[in-house]
PDB file of C-alpha atoms and ligand atoms in Angstrom:
ATOM      1  CA  MET A   1      38.588  -0.616  20.843  1.00 35.00           C
ATOM      2  CA  LEU A   2      37.177  -0.472  17.141  1.00 38.00           C
ATOM      3  CA  ASP A   3      39.886  -1.928  14.981  1.00 40.00           C
ATOM      4  CA  ALA A   4      41.070   0.525  12.101  1.00 52.00           C
ATOM      5  CA  PRO A   5      39.108  -0.520   9.204  1.00 52.00           C
ATOM      6  CA  GLU A   6      35.907  -0.405  10.941  1.00 57.00           C
ATOM      7  CA  THR A   7      36.557   3.240  12.085  1.00 78.00           C
ATOM      8  CA  ALA A   8      37.623   4.189   8.435  1.00 82.00           C
ATOM      9  CA  TRP A   9      34.465   2.392   7.067  1.00 80.00           C
ATOM     10  CA  GLN A  10      32.357   4.209   9.758  1.00 86.00           C
ATOM     11  CA  HIS A  11      33.849   7.642   9.054  1.00 92.00           C
ATOM     12  CA  ASP A  12      33.204   7.555   5.434  1.00 94.00           C
ATOM     13  CA  ALA A  13      29.589   6.169   5.711  1.00 94.00           C
ATOM     14  CA  PHE A  14      28.852   8.950   8.281  1.00 96.00           C
ATOM     15  CA  ARG A  15      30.081  11.660   6.237  1.00 97.00           C
ATOM     16  CA  ASP A  16      28.286  10.406   3.213  1.00 97.00           C
ATOM     17  CA  ASP A  17      24.959  10.048   5.044  1.00 97.00           C
ATOM     18  CA  VAL A  18      25.541  13.522   6.761  1.00 98.00           C
ATOM     19  CA  ILE A  19      26.155  15.052   3.345  1.00 98.00           C
ATOM     20  CA  ALA A  20      23.405  13.371   1.479  1.00 98.00           C
ATOM     21  CA  GLY A  21      20.974  13.990   4.327  1.00 98.00           C
ATOM     22  CA  LEU A  22      21.738  17.932   4.662  1.00 98.00           C
ATOM     23  CA  SER A  23      21.511  18.267   0.779  1.00 98.00           C
ATOM     24  CA  ARG A  24      17.783  17.179   0.766  1.00 98.00           C
ATOM     25  CA  PRO A  25      15.022  19.852   0.624  1.00 97.00           C
ATOM     26  CA  ARG A  26      13.769  18.297   3.840  1.00 98.00           C
ATOM     27  CA  LYS A  27      17.025  17.762   5.761  1.00 98.00           C
ATOM     28  CA  THR A  28      17.375  14.525   7.539  1.00 98.00           C
ATOM     29  CA  LEU A  29      20.118  12.371   9.393  1.00 98.00           C
ATOM     30  CA  PRO A  30      19.903   8.683   9.801  1.00 96.00           C
ATOM     31  CA  SER A  31      19.187   7.640  13.382  1.00 96.00           C
ATOM     32  CA  ARG A  32      21.927   5.128  13.597  1.00 93.00           C
ATOM     33  CA  TRP A  33      24.380   8.003  13.958  1.00 96.00           C
ATOM     34  CA  LEU A  34      22.862   9.229  17.356  1.00 97.00           C
ATOM     35  CA  TYR A  35      24.847   6.360  18.970  1.00 93.00           C
ATOM     36  CA  ASP A  36      28.335   7.339  19.560  1.00 93.00           C
ATOM     37  CA  ASP A  37      29.849   6.661  23.050  1.00 91.00           C
ATOM     38  CA  ARG A  38      27.930   9.740  24.780  1.00 96.00           C
ATOM     39  CA  GLY A  39      24.816   8.861  22.520  1.00 95.00           C
ATOM     40  CA  CYS A  40      24.789   5.381  24.111  1.00 92.00           C
ATOM     41  CA  ARG A  41      25.250   6.677  27.572  1.00 94.00           C
ATOM     42  CA  LEU A  42      22.453   9.174  27.222  1.00 97.00           C
ATOM     43  CA  PHE A  43      20.269   6.391  25.777  1.00 96.00           C
ATOM     44  CA  GLU A  44      20.952   4.381  28.776  1.00 95.00           C
ATOM     45  CA  GLU A  45      19.843   7.212  30.782  1.00 97.00           C
ATOM     46  CA  ILE A  46      16.637   7.623  28.616  1.00 98.00           C
ATOM     47  CA  THR A  47      15.696   3.895  29.386  1.00 97.00           C
ATOM     48  CA  ARG A  48      15.491   4.963  33.179  1.00 97.00           C
ATOM     49  CA  LEU A  49      13.480   8.030  33.038  1.00 98.00           C
ATOM     50  CA  ASP A  50      10.113   8.230  34.426  1.00 98.00           C
ATOM     51  CA  GLU A  51       8.572   9.277  31.095  1.00 98.00           C
ATOM     52  CA  TYR A  52      10.261   6.698  29.034  1.00 98.00           C
ATOM     53  CA  TYR A  53       7.943   3.770  29.589  1.00 98.00           C
ATOM     54  CA  PRO A  54       9.042   1.378  26.989  1.00 98.00           C
ATOM     55  CA  THR A  55      12.050  -0.229  28.630  1.00 98.00           C
ATOM     56  CA  ARG A  56      10.824  -1.053  31.904  1.00 98.00           C
ATOM     57  CA  THR A  57       7.416  -2.247  30.580  1.00 98.00           C
ATOM     58  CA  GLU A  58       8.825  -4.688  28.072  1.00 98.00           C
ATOM     59  CA  THR A  59      11.207  -5.736  30.833  1.00 98.00           C
ATOM     60  CA  THR A  60       8.104  -6.367  32.967  1.00 98.00           C
ATOM     61  CA  ILE A  61       6.244  -8.262  30.142  1.00 98.00           C
ATOM     62  CA  LEU A  62       9.347 -10.625  29.599  1.00 98.00           C
ATOM     63  CA  ARG A  63       9.388 -11.365  33.391  1.00 98.00           C
ATOM     64  CA  ASP A  64       5.888 -12.020  33.519  1.00 98.00           C
ATOM     65  CA  GLN A  65       5.495 -14.014  30.362  1.00 98.00           C
ATOM     66  CA  ALA A  66       8.631 -15.546  29.976  1.00 98.00           C
ATOM     67  CA  ALA A  67       7.325 -19.145  30.626  1.00 98.00           C
ATOM     68  CA  ALA A  68       4.574 -18.716  27.792  1.00 98.00           C
ATOM     69  CA  MET A  69       7.126 -17.566  25.524  1.00 98.00           C
ATOM     70  CA  ALA A  70       9.508 -20.339  26.161  1.00 98.00           C
ATOM     71  CA  GLY A  71       6.554 -22.661  25.472  1.00 98.00           C
ATOM     72  CA  PHE A  72       6.011 -20.800  22.201  1.00 98.00           C
ATOM     73  CA  ALA A  73       9.519 -20.818  21.002  1.00 98.00           C
ATOM     74  CA  GLY A  74       9.813 -24.522  21.722  1.00 98.00           C
ATOM     75  CA  PRO A  75      12.478 -26.832  23.368  1.00 97.00           C
ATOM     76  CA  ALA A  76      16.056 -25.591  23.354  1.00 97.00           C
ATOM     77  CA  PRO A  77      15.932 -23.384  20.302  1.00 98.00           C
ATOM     78  CA  VAL A  78      18.665 -21.500  18.685  1.00 98.00           C
ATOM     79  CA  LEU A  79      18.100 -17.959  19.615  1.00 98.00           C
ATOM     80  CA  VAL A  80      19.042 -15.174  17.398  1.00 98.00           C
ATOM     81  CA  GLU A  81      19.060 -11.619  18.841  1.00 97.00           C
ATOM     82  CA  TYR A  82      19.089  -8.947  16.429  1.00 97.00           C
ATOM     83  CA  GLY A  83      21.137  -6.182  18.317  1.00 93.00           C
ATOM     84  CA  ALA A  84      23.051  -7.046  21.253  1.00 83.00           C
ATOM     85  CA  GLY A  85      22.408  -4.216  23.678  1.00 70.00           C
ATOM     86  CA  ALA A  86      19.433  -5.706  25.830  1.00 72.00           C
ATOM     87  CA  ALA A  87      21.409  -7.174  28.701  1.00 83.00           C
ATOM     88  CA  VAL A  88      18.862  -7.413  31.156  1.00 92.00           C
ATOM     89  CA  LYS A  89      15.987  -8.543  28.848  1.00 95.00           C
ATOM     90  CA  THR A  90      18.279 -10.963  27.054  1.00 96.00           C
ATOM     91  CA  ALA A  91      19.147 -12.530  30.577  1.00 96.00           C
ATOM     92  CA  ILE A  92      15.282 -12.977  31.441  1.00 97.00           C
ATOM     93  CA  LEU A  93      14.790 -14.744  27.836  1.00 97.00           C
ATOM     94  CA  LEU A  94      17.971 -16.733  28.270  1.00 97.00           C
ATOM     95  CA  GLU A  95      16.895 -18.067  31.748  1.00 97.00           C
ATOM     96  CA  ALA A  96      13.370 -19.221  30.415  1.00 98.00           C
ATOM     97  CA  LEU A  97      14.064 -20.492  26.884  1.00 98.00           C
ATOM     98  CA  ARG A  98      17.336 -22.393  27.849  1.00 97.00           C
ATOM     99  CA  PRO A  99      18.502 -22.261  24.021  1.00 98.00           C
ATOM    100  CA  SER A 100      21.014 -24.620  22.730  1.00 97.00           C
ATOM    101  CA  LEU A 101      22.641 -21.758  21.024  1.00 97.00           C
ATOM    102  CA  TYR A 102      22.681 -18.233  21.200  1.00 97.00           C
ATOM    103  CA  ILE A 103      23.407 -15.992  18.062  1.00 97.00           C
ATOM    104  CA  PRO A 104      23.737 -12.009  18.918  1.00 96.00           C
ATOM    105  CA  VAL A 105      23.879  -9.935  15.733  1.00 96.00           C
ATOM    106  CA  ASP A 106      25.391  -6.407  16.102  1.00 92.00           C
ATOM    107  CA  ILE A 107      27.253  -4.278  13.736  1.00 86.00           C
ATOM    108  CA  ALA A 108      29.577  -3.077  16.343  1.00 84.00           C
ATOM    109  CA  GLY A 109      32.145  -5.818  16.626  1.00 86.00           C
ATOM    110  CA  ASP A 110      33.691  -4.484  19.963  1.00 86.00           C
ATOM    111  CA  PHE A 111      30.365  -3.786  21.549  1.00 86.00           C
ATOM    112  CA  LEU A 112      29.184  -7.416  20.366  1.00 92.00           C
ATOM    113  CA  ALA A 113      32.251  -9.078  21.760  1.00 93.00           C
ATOM    114  CA  GLN A 114      31.729  -7.188  25.325  1.00 92.00           C
ATOM    115  CA  SER A 115      28.166  -8.453  25.444  1.00 92.00           C
ATOM    116  CA  ALA A 116      28.926 -12.051  24.257  1.00 94.00           C
ATOM    117  CA  ALA A 117      31.597 -12.157  27.064  1.00 94.00           C
ATOM    118  CA  ARG A 118      29.164 -10.978  29.658  1.00 94.00           C
ATOM    119  CA  ILE A 119      26.536 -13.451  28.474  1.00 95.00           C
ATOM    120  CA  THR A 120      29.014 -16.376  28.578  1.00 95.00           C
ATOM    121  CA  ARG A 121      30.030 -15.259  32.288  1.00 95.00           C
ATOM    122  CA  ARG A 122      26.496 -15.224  33.434  1.00 95.00           C
ATOM    123  CA  PHE A 123      25.460 -18.649  31.400  1.00 96.00           C
ATOM    124  CA  PRO A 124      28.770 -20.480  31.207  1.00 96.00           C
ATOM    125  CA  GLU A 125      27.037 -23.696  29.707  1.00 96.00           C
ATOM    126  CA  LEU A 126      25.639 -21.612  26.909  1.00 97.00           C
ATOM    127  CA  LYS A 127      27.100 -21.812  23.278  1.00 97.00           C
ATOM    128  CA  VAL A 128      27.538 -18.440  21.850  1.00 96.00           C
ATOM    129  CA  ARG A 129      28.210 -17.666  18.303  1.00 97.00           C
ATOM    130  CA  PRO A 130      28.256 -13.835  17.844  1.00 96.00           C
ATOM    131  CA  VAL A 131      27.760 -12.614  14.126  1.00 96.00           C
ATOM    132  CA  ILE A 132      29.085  -9.003  13.276  1.00 94.00           C
ATOM    133  CA  ALA A 133      26.518  -8.024  10.750  1.00 94.00           C
ATOM    134  CA  ASP A 134      24.275  -4.967  10.063  1.00 92.00           C
ATOM    135  CA  PHE A 135      20.675  -6.473  10.564  1.00 95.00           C
ATOM    136  CA  THR A 136      19.147  -4.073   8.407  1.00 94.00           C
ATOM    137  CA  ALA A 137      20.942  -5.546   5.467  1.00 95.00           C
ATOM    138  CA  ASP A 138      21.084  -9.116   4.211  1.00 96.00           C
ATOM    139  CA  PHE A 139      23.397 -11.332   5.811  1.00 97.00           C
ATOM    140  CA  ASP A 140      23.663 -15.284   6.583  1.00 96.00           C
ATOM    141  CA  LEU A 141      23.570 -17.014  10.098  1.00 97.00           C
ATOM    142  CA  PRO A 142      26.787 -19.073  10.445  1.00 96.00           C
ATOM    143  CA  ALA A 143      27.006 -22.591   8.826  1.00 95.00           C
ATOM    144  CA  GLY A 144      26.364 -25.753  10.136  1.00 94.00           C
ATOM    145  CA  LEU A 145      23.362 -24.749  12.511  1.00 95.00           C
ATOM    146  CA  PRO A 146      21.735 -28.009  14.014  1.00 92.00           C
ATOM    147  CA  ALA A 147      19.122 -29.376  11.767  1.00 93.00           C
ATOM    148  CA  GLY A 148      15.696 -29.973  13.359  1.00 94.00           C
ATOM    149  CA  VAL A 149      16.156 -27.587  16.279  1.00 97.00           C
ATOM    150  CA  PRO A 150      13.443 -24.852  16.386  1.00 97.00           C
ATOM    151  CA  ARG A 151      14.899 -21.298  15.869  1.00 98.00           C
ATOM    152  CA  CYS A 152      13.658 -18.062  17.474  1.00 98.00           C
ATOM    153  CA  GLY A 153      14.254 -14.515  16.370  1.00 98.00           C
ATOM    154  CA  PHE A 154      14.251 -11.909  18.999  1.00 98.00           C
ATOM    155  CA  PHE A 155      14.228  -8.193  18.266  1.00 98.00           C
ATOM    156  CA  PRO A 156      13.267  -6.331  21.533  1.00 97.00           C
ATOM    157  CA  GLY A 157      13.333  -2.700  22.602  1.00 96.00           C
ATOM    158  CA  SER A 158      10.781  -1.567  19.867  1.00 97.00           C
ATOM    159  CA  THR A 159      13.813  -1.023  17.498  1.00 97.00           C
ATOM    160  CA  ILE A 160      11.504  -2.068  14.712  1.00 98.00           C
ATOM    161  CA  GLY A 161       9.766   1.244  15.223  1.00 98.00           C
ATOM    162  CA  ASN A 162      12.821   3.052  14.170  1.00 97.00           C
ATOM    163  CA  LEU A 163      13.119   1.205  10.745  1.00 97.00           C
ATOM    164  CA  ASP A 164      11.165   2.931   7.834  1.00 95.00           C
ATOM    165  CA  ALA A 165       8.637   0.987   5.850  1.00 94.00           C
ATOM    166  CA  GLU A 166      10.916  -0.617   3.471  1.00 96.00           C
ATOM    167  CA  GLU A 167      13.353  -1.512   6.076  1.00 96.00           C
ATOM    168  CA  THR A 168      10.803  -3.094   8.328  1.00 97.00           C
ATOM    169  CA  SER A 169       9.436  -5.430   5.636  1.00 97.00           C
ATOM    170  CA  ALA A 170      13.140  -6.414   4.416  1.00 98.00           C
ATOM    171  CA  PHE A 171      13.950  -6.961   8.258  1.00 98.00           C
ATOM    172  CA  LEU A 172      10.815  -9.147   8.778  1.00 98.00           C
ATOM    173  CA  CYS A 173      11.444 -11.096   5.669  1.00 98.00           C
ATOM    174  CA  ARG A 174      14.994 -11.667   6.483  1.00 98.00           C
ATOM    175  CA  MET A 175      14.230 -12.832  10.166  1.00 98.00           C
ATOM    176  CA  ARG A 176      11.626 -15.176   8.481  1.00 98.00           C
ATOM    177  CA  ALA A 177      14.334 -16.807   6.047  1.00 98.00           C
ATOM    178  CA  HIS A 178      16.736 -17.105   9.255  1.00 98.00           C
ATOM    179  CA  VAL A 179      14.353 -19.163  11.478  1.00 98.00           C
ATOM    180  CA  GLY A 180      12.832 -21.223   8.549  1.00 97.00           C
ATOM    181  CA  THR A 181       9.017 -22.778   8.262  1.00 96.00           C
ATOM    182  CA  GLY A 182       7.748 -23.468  11.882  1.00 95.00           C
ATOM    183  CA  GLY A 183      10.177 -20.784  13.316  1.00 98.00           C
ATOM    184  CA  THR A 184       9.274 -18.110  15.875  1.00 98.00           C
ATOM    185  CA  ALA A 185      10.053 -14.539  16.744  1.00 98.00           C
ATOM    186  CA  LEU A 186       9.572 -12.233  19.601  1.00 98.00           C
ATOM    187  CA  VAL A 187       9.212  -8.682  18.623  1.00 98.00           C
ATOM    188  CA  GLY A 188       8.787  -5.764  20.998  1.00 98.00           C
ATOM    189  CA  VAL A 189       6.489  -3.131  19.598  1.00 98.00           C
ATOM    190  CA  ASP A 190       5.550   0.207  21.164  1.00 98.00           C
ATOM    191  CA  LEU A 191       1.778   0.498  21.022  1.00 98.00           C
ATOM    192  CA  ARG A 192      -0.301   3.656  19.961  1.00 98.00           C
ATOM    193  CA  LYS A 193      -1.339   5.613  22.789  1.00 98.00           C
ATOM    194  CA  ASP A 194      -2.504   9.121  24.163  1.00 98.00           C
ATOM    195  CA  LEU A 195      -0.216  11.918  22.590  1.00 98.00           C
ATOM    196  CA  ASP A 196       0.640  13.314  25.846  1.00 98.00           C
ATOM    197  CA  THR A 197       2.295  10.154  27.010  1.00 98.00           C
ATOM    198  CA  LEU A 198       4.009   9.901  23.661  1.00 98.00           C
ATOM    199  CA  LEU A 199       5.533  13.383  23.641  1.00 98.00           C
ATOM    200  CA  ALA A 200       6.511  13.260  27.226  1.00 98.00           C
ATOM    201  CA  ALA A 201       8.599  10.059  26.432  1.00 98.00           C
ATOM    202  CA  TYR A 202      10.539  11.847  23.659  1.00 98.00           C
ATOM    203  CA  ASP A 203      10.838  14.997  25.305  1.00 98.00           C
ATOM    204  CA  ASP A 204      11.278  14.554  29.218  1.00 98.00           C
ATOM    205  CA  ARG A 205      11.502  17.187  31.748  1.00 98.00           C
ATOM    206  CA  ALA A 206      15.162  16.543  32.567  1.00 98.00           C
ATOM    207  CA  GLY A 207      16.181  17.280  28.925  1.00 98.00           C
ATOM    208  CA  VAL A 208      18.201  13.914  28.466  1.00 98.00           C
ATOM    209  CA  THR A 209      16.273  13.235  25.158  1.00 98.00           C
ATOM    210  CA  ALA A 210      17.091  16.763  23.961  1.00 98.00           C
ATOM    211  CA  ALA A 211      20.747  16.233  24.850  1.00 98.00           C
ATOM    212  CA  PHE A 212      20.798  12.746  23.104  1.00 98.00           C
ATOM    213  CA  ASN A 213      19.271  14.512  19.969  1.00 98.00           C
ATOM    214  CA  LEU A 214      21.769  17.673  20.112  1.00 98.00           C
ATOM    215  CA  ASN A 215      24.696  15.363  20.693  1.00 98.00           C
ATOM    216  CA  LEU A 216      24.332  14.349  16.944  1.00 98.00           C
ATOM    217  CA  LEU A 217      25.665  18.079  15.818  1.00 98.00           C
ATOM    218  CA  THR A 218      28.267  17.651  18.348  1.00 98.00           C
ATOM    219  CA  ARG A 219      29.385  14.587  16.682  1.00 97.00           C
ATOM    220  CA  ILE A 220      29.273  16.097  13.445  1.00 98.00           C
ATOM    221  CA  ASN A 221      31.356  19.084  14.574  1.00 98.00           C
ATOM    222  CA  ARG A 222      33.870  16.576  16.077  1.00 97.00           C
ATOM    223  CA  GLU A 223      34.035  13.840  13.756  1.00 96.00           C
ATOM    224  CA  LEU A 224      33.530  15.815  10.365  1.00 97.00           C
ATOM    225  CA  GLY A 225      34.922  19.224  11.287  1.00 97.00           C
ATOM    226  CA  ALA A 226      31.585  20.993  10.889  1.00 98.00           C
ATOM    227  CA  ASP A 227      30.769  24.219  12.757  1.00 98.00           C
ATOM    228  CA  PHE A 228      27.111  23.978  13.910  1.00 98.00           C
ATOM    229  CA  PRO A 229      26.894  26.782  16.326  1.00 97.00           C
ATOM    230  CA  PRO A 230      26.755  25.778  19.934  1.00 94.00           C
ATOM    231  CA  GLY A 231      23.064  26.576  20.944  1.00 97.00           C
ATOM    232  CA  GLY A 232      21.944  27.266  17.477  1.00 98.00           C
ATOM    233  CA  PHE A 233      19.282  24.107  17.345  1.00 98.00           C
ATOM    234  CA  SER A 234      16.668  23.021  19.674  1.00 98.00           C
ATOM    235  CA  HIS A 235      15.295  19.515  20.236  1.00 98.00           C
ATOM    236  CA  GLU A 236      11.467  18.981  19.196  1.00 98.00           C
ATOM    237  CA  ALA A 237       9.294  15.848  19.546  1.00 98.00           C
ATOM    238  CA  ARG A 238       6.334  15.759  17.053  1.00 98.00           C
ATOM    239  CA  TRP A 239       3.569  13.437  16.230  1.00 98.00           C
ATOM    240  CA  ASN A 240       3.443  12.362  12.532  1.00 98.00           C
ATOM    241  CA  ALA A 241      -0.214  10.982  12.313  1.00 98.00           C
ATOM    242  CA  ARG A 242       0.225   9.709   8.518  1.00 97.00           C
ATOM    243  CA  GLU A 243       3.243   7.685   9.649  1.00 97.00           C
ATOM    244  CA  SER A 244       1.894   6.896  13.085  1.00 98.00           C
ATOM    245  CA  ALA A 245       5.362   8.068  14.449  1.00 98.00           C
ATOM    246  CA  ILE A 246       7.028  10.206  16.945  1.00 98.00           C
ATOM    247  CA  GLU A 247       9.641  12.203  15.059  1.00 98.00           C
ATOM    248  CA  MET A 248      12.839  13.876  16.825  1.00 98.00           C
ATOM    249  CA  HIS A 249      13.867  17.143  14.994  1.00 99.00           C
ATOM    250  CA  LEU A 250      16.438  19.632  15.421  1.00 98.00           C
ATOM    251  CA  VAL A 251      15.175  23.059  14.807  1.00 98.00           C
ATOM    252  CA  CYS A 252      17.288  25.896  13.722  1.00 98.00           C
ATOM    253  CA  ARG A 253      16.889  28.871  16.146  1.00 98.00           C
ATOM    254  CA  ARG A 254      18.081  31.613  13.771  1.00 97.00           C
ATOM    255  CA  ASP A 255      19.445  31.668  10.062  1.00 98.00           C
ATOM    256  CA  CYS A 256      22.753  30.233   9.805  1.00 96.00           C
ATOM    257  CA  LEU A 257      25.253  28.691   7.397  1.00 98.00           C
ATOM    258  CA  VAL A 258      27.052  25.626   8.454  1.00 98.00           C
ATOM    259  CA  ALA A 259      30.478  24.486   6.695  1.00 98.00           C
ATOM    260  CA  LEU A 260      31.385  20.840   6.351  1.00 97.00           C
ATOM    261  CA  GLU A 261      34.039  19.065   4.294  1.00 92.00           C
ATOM    262  CA  GLY A 262      34.135  22.132   1.815  1.00 94.00           C
ATOM    263  CA  ARG A 263      30.525  22.650   1.478  1.00 97.00           C
ATOM    264  CA  ARG A 264      28.180  24.926   3.014  1.00 98.00           C
ATOM    265  CA  PHE A 265      24.644  24.122   4.248  1.00 98.00           C
ATOM    266  CA  ALA A 266      22.270  26.949   4.767  1.00 98.00           C
ATOM    267  CA  PHE A 267      19.543  26.843   7.386  1.00 98.00           C
ATOM    268  CA  ARG A 268      16.524  29.060   7.932  1.00 98.00           C
ATOM    269  CA  ALA A 269      15.086  29.885  11.452  1.00 98.00           C
ATOM    270  CA  GLY A 270      12.490  27.356  11.987  1.00 98.00           C
ATOM    271  CA  GLU A 271      13.883  24.584   9.609  1.00 98.00           C
ATOM    272  CA  SER A 272      14.396  21.615  11.168  1.00 98.00           C
ATOM    273  CA  ILE A 273      16.632  18.228  10.485  1.00 98.00           C
ATOM    274  CA  HIS A 274      14.363  15.066  10.981  1.00 98.00           C
ATOM    275  CA  THR A 275      16.766  12.912  12.949  1.00 98.00           C
ATOM    276  CA  GLU A 276      14.522   9.816  14.074  1.00 98.00           C
ATOM    277  CA  SER A 277      11.300   8.034  13.675  1.00 98.00           C
ATOM    278  CA  SER A 278       9.730   5.928  16.283  1.00 98.00           C
ATOM    279  CA  ARG A 279       6.938   4.214  14.790  1.00 98.00           C
ATOM    280  CA  LYS A 280       4.006   2.918  17.037  1.00 98.00           C
ATOM    281  CA  TYR A 281       1.778   0.072  16.084  1.00 97.00           C
ATOM    282  CA  ASP A 282      -1.076  -2.209  16.995  1.00 96.00           C
ATOM    283  CA  LEU A 283      -0.951  -6.003  16.610  1.00 97.00           C
ATOM    284  CA  ASP A 284      -2.974  -5.592  13.360  1.00 97.00           C
ATOM    285  CA  SER A 285      -0.772  -3.175  11.717  1.00 97.00           C
ATOM    286  CA  LEU A 286       2.124  -5.403  12.679  1.00 97.00           C
ATOM    287  CA  ALA A 287       0.422  -8.339  11.374  1.00 98.00           C
ATOM    288  CA  ALA A 288      -0.471  -6.648   8.112  1.00 97.00           C
ATOM    289  CA  LEU A 289       3.325  -5.931   7.638  1.00 97.00           C
ATOM    290  CA  ALA A 290       4.501  -9.407   8.702  1.00 98.00           C
ATOM    291  CA  ALA A 291       1.944 -11.542   6.609  1.00 98.00           C
ATOM    292  CA  PRO A 292       3.622 -11.032   3.142  1.00 98.00           C
ATOM    293  CA  CYS A 293       6.788 -12.547   4.739  1.00 97.00           C
ATOM    294  CA  GLY A 294       5.167 -15.556   5.859  1.00 98.00           C
ATOM    295  CA  TRP A 295       4.600 -14.573   9.425  1.00 98.00           C
ATOM    296  CA  ALA A 296       1.282 -14.905  11.524  1.00 98.00           C
ATOM    297  CA  VAL A 297       1.063 -13.095  14.899  1.00 98.00           C
ATOM    298  CA  GLU A 298      -0.089 -15.644  17.388  1.00 98.00           C
ATOM    299  CA  HIS A 299       0.567 -13.693  20.444  1.00 98.00           C
ATOM    300  CA  GLY A 300       0.625 -10.273  21.704  1.00 98.00           C
ATOM    301  CA  TRP A 301       1.821 -10.173  25.341  1.00 98.00           C
ATOM    302  CA  THR A 302       1.176  -6.839  26.768  1.00 98.00           C
ATOM    303  CA  ASP A 303       1.092  -4.958  30.111  1.00 98.00           C
ATOM    304  CA  ARG A 304      -2.031  -3.993  32.191  1.00 97.00           C
ATOM    305  CA  ASP A 305      -1.992  -0.551  30.619  1.00 98.00           C
ATOM    306  CA  ARG A 306      -1.405  -1.659  27.087  1.00 98.00           C
ATOM    307  CA  LEU A 307       1.317   0.488  26.494  1.00 98.00           C
ATOM    308  CA  PHE A 308       3.891  -1.955  24.891  1.00 98.00           C
ATOM    309  CA  ALA A 309       3.577  -5.534  23.567  1.00 98.00           C
ATOM    310  CA  VAL A 310       5.926  -8.331  22.644  1.00 98.00           C
ATOM    311  CA  ALA A 311       4.565  -9.877  19.647  1.00 98.00           C
ATOM    312  CA  GLY A 312       4.845 -13.817  19.251  1.00 98.00           C
ATOM    313  CA  LEU A 313       5.238 -14.360  15.473  1.00 98.00           C
ATOM    314  CA  ARG A 314       5.209 -17.814  13.851  1.00 98.00           C
ATOM    315  CA  ALA A 315       6.414 -18.597  10.275  1.00 98.00           C
TER     316      ALA A 315
HETATM  317  C1  LIG B 401      16.153   2.804  20.542  1.00 64.59           C
HETATM  318  N1  LIG B 401      14.756   3.191  19.998  1.00 64.59           N
HETATM  319  C2  LIG B 401      13.817   1.922  20.204  1.00 64.59           C
HETATM  320  C3  LIG B 401      14.326   4.339  21.047  1.00 64.59           C
HETATM  321  C4  LIG B 401      12.946   4.703  20.648  1.00 64.59           C
HETATM  322  O1  LIG B 401      12.157   4.792  21.370  1.00 64.59           O
HETATM  323  O2  LIG B 401      12.639   4.995  19.176  1.00 64.59           O
HETATM  324  C5  LIG B 401      15.300   5.589  20.621  1.00 64.59           C
HETATM  325  C6  LIG B 401      14.878   6.821  21.215  1.00 64.59           C
HETATM  326  N2  LIG B 401      14.868   7.940  20.772  1.00 64.59           N
HETATM  327  C7  LIG B 401      14.512   8.818  21.771  1.00 64.59           C
HETATM  328  N3  LIG B 401      14.324   8.056  22.906  1.00 64.59           N
HETATM  329  C8  LIG B 401      14.450   6.805  22.610  1.00 64.59           C
END
C-alpha cells in the first residue's frame, strides 16, 4: 500500500501534469502516468506479445553475454539499478556480476520494497540498499559506500528511450556522477529498424498496447473526475523521423468537450494527445549523447538480428 503523503503528492502531481498537458496547443500527457495498477499489468502483457521484441531480446542478450558484462563491470561491484521492475533481467545480472551491494532505485516505495524483498529471497547473501527516488531528477546514493570498489549502473528495458533529450543527458550525467571515474554502466537501447517491425510493436493485433494507452483516459476520469467519453478516442502509433521515435497518440474520434477540475478542454475530431515517445538509437547516436557527460561506449552487445543492444559505457 502507498502511504498517505505519497498518494497525496502523486495526486497533485498527476492533476498538475494533466491540466498543463491538455492546455498546450499540441496536447500531451507525460508517459509516466500510464503506469497505474492496470497500466502496469497491461505493460507486463505487452512484454510477452509476439510483436513486442524488446523484452525477450534484451533478456537473451543478457543471458548470452552475462559473463562478458561481468568482466566489463569488474569484481564484486556496487550495482545501481535505475527503476526496479526488471525481475528476470536483474536476476541474470546479479548471478553473473556477484555484486558486493545492490542498490535498486525507484520512485514507488511500495513497489521498490516488494522487489527488494524478492531479490533478498532469491539472493540471501546479497546486501541490498533500496533508494526511493525519481531517477529523472537529481538524488544521492546512500552515504558510506565502500571506497575503491567498482560501481556499475544498470538501466535496462530501453527506458532511456522514453526520456526526452534534456532528461537523457541529465540522466547520463547523473549516472556518471554516481559511478565515478572508471565506473561502468549497462544500458538497454532499442535500435533503429524497419518501420513495419517498429509500428507492429506499438500497435499489436490483440490491442493490448491500445488498451494500455487508452487506460490513461480511464485513469484521468477515475482519479481526477474528468468525463472523457468512453470510445471517444483511439490509439495510434506513429513514427517521428526527426526525433527517431515511435510516438503513441490518443486520437479524438469526434469533436468533444471534456470537463476536468472546473475546467473544460475542447477536442476536435482527428486531434491527438501525445502520450509517449520511445526513441530508437544506434550506438553512435548514444555515444554522442553520452560523451559530454564523460562516458565512452566501449561495448554494444546485441542479438543476431540487431534489434536491441545492451551498451557497455565506461566513465
Ligand atoms: C517502458 N518502455 C521502455 C516501453 C517502450 O517500449 O517504450 C513502453 C511501451 N509503450 C508501449 N509499449 C511499450
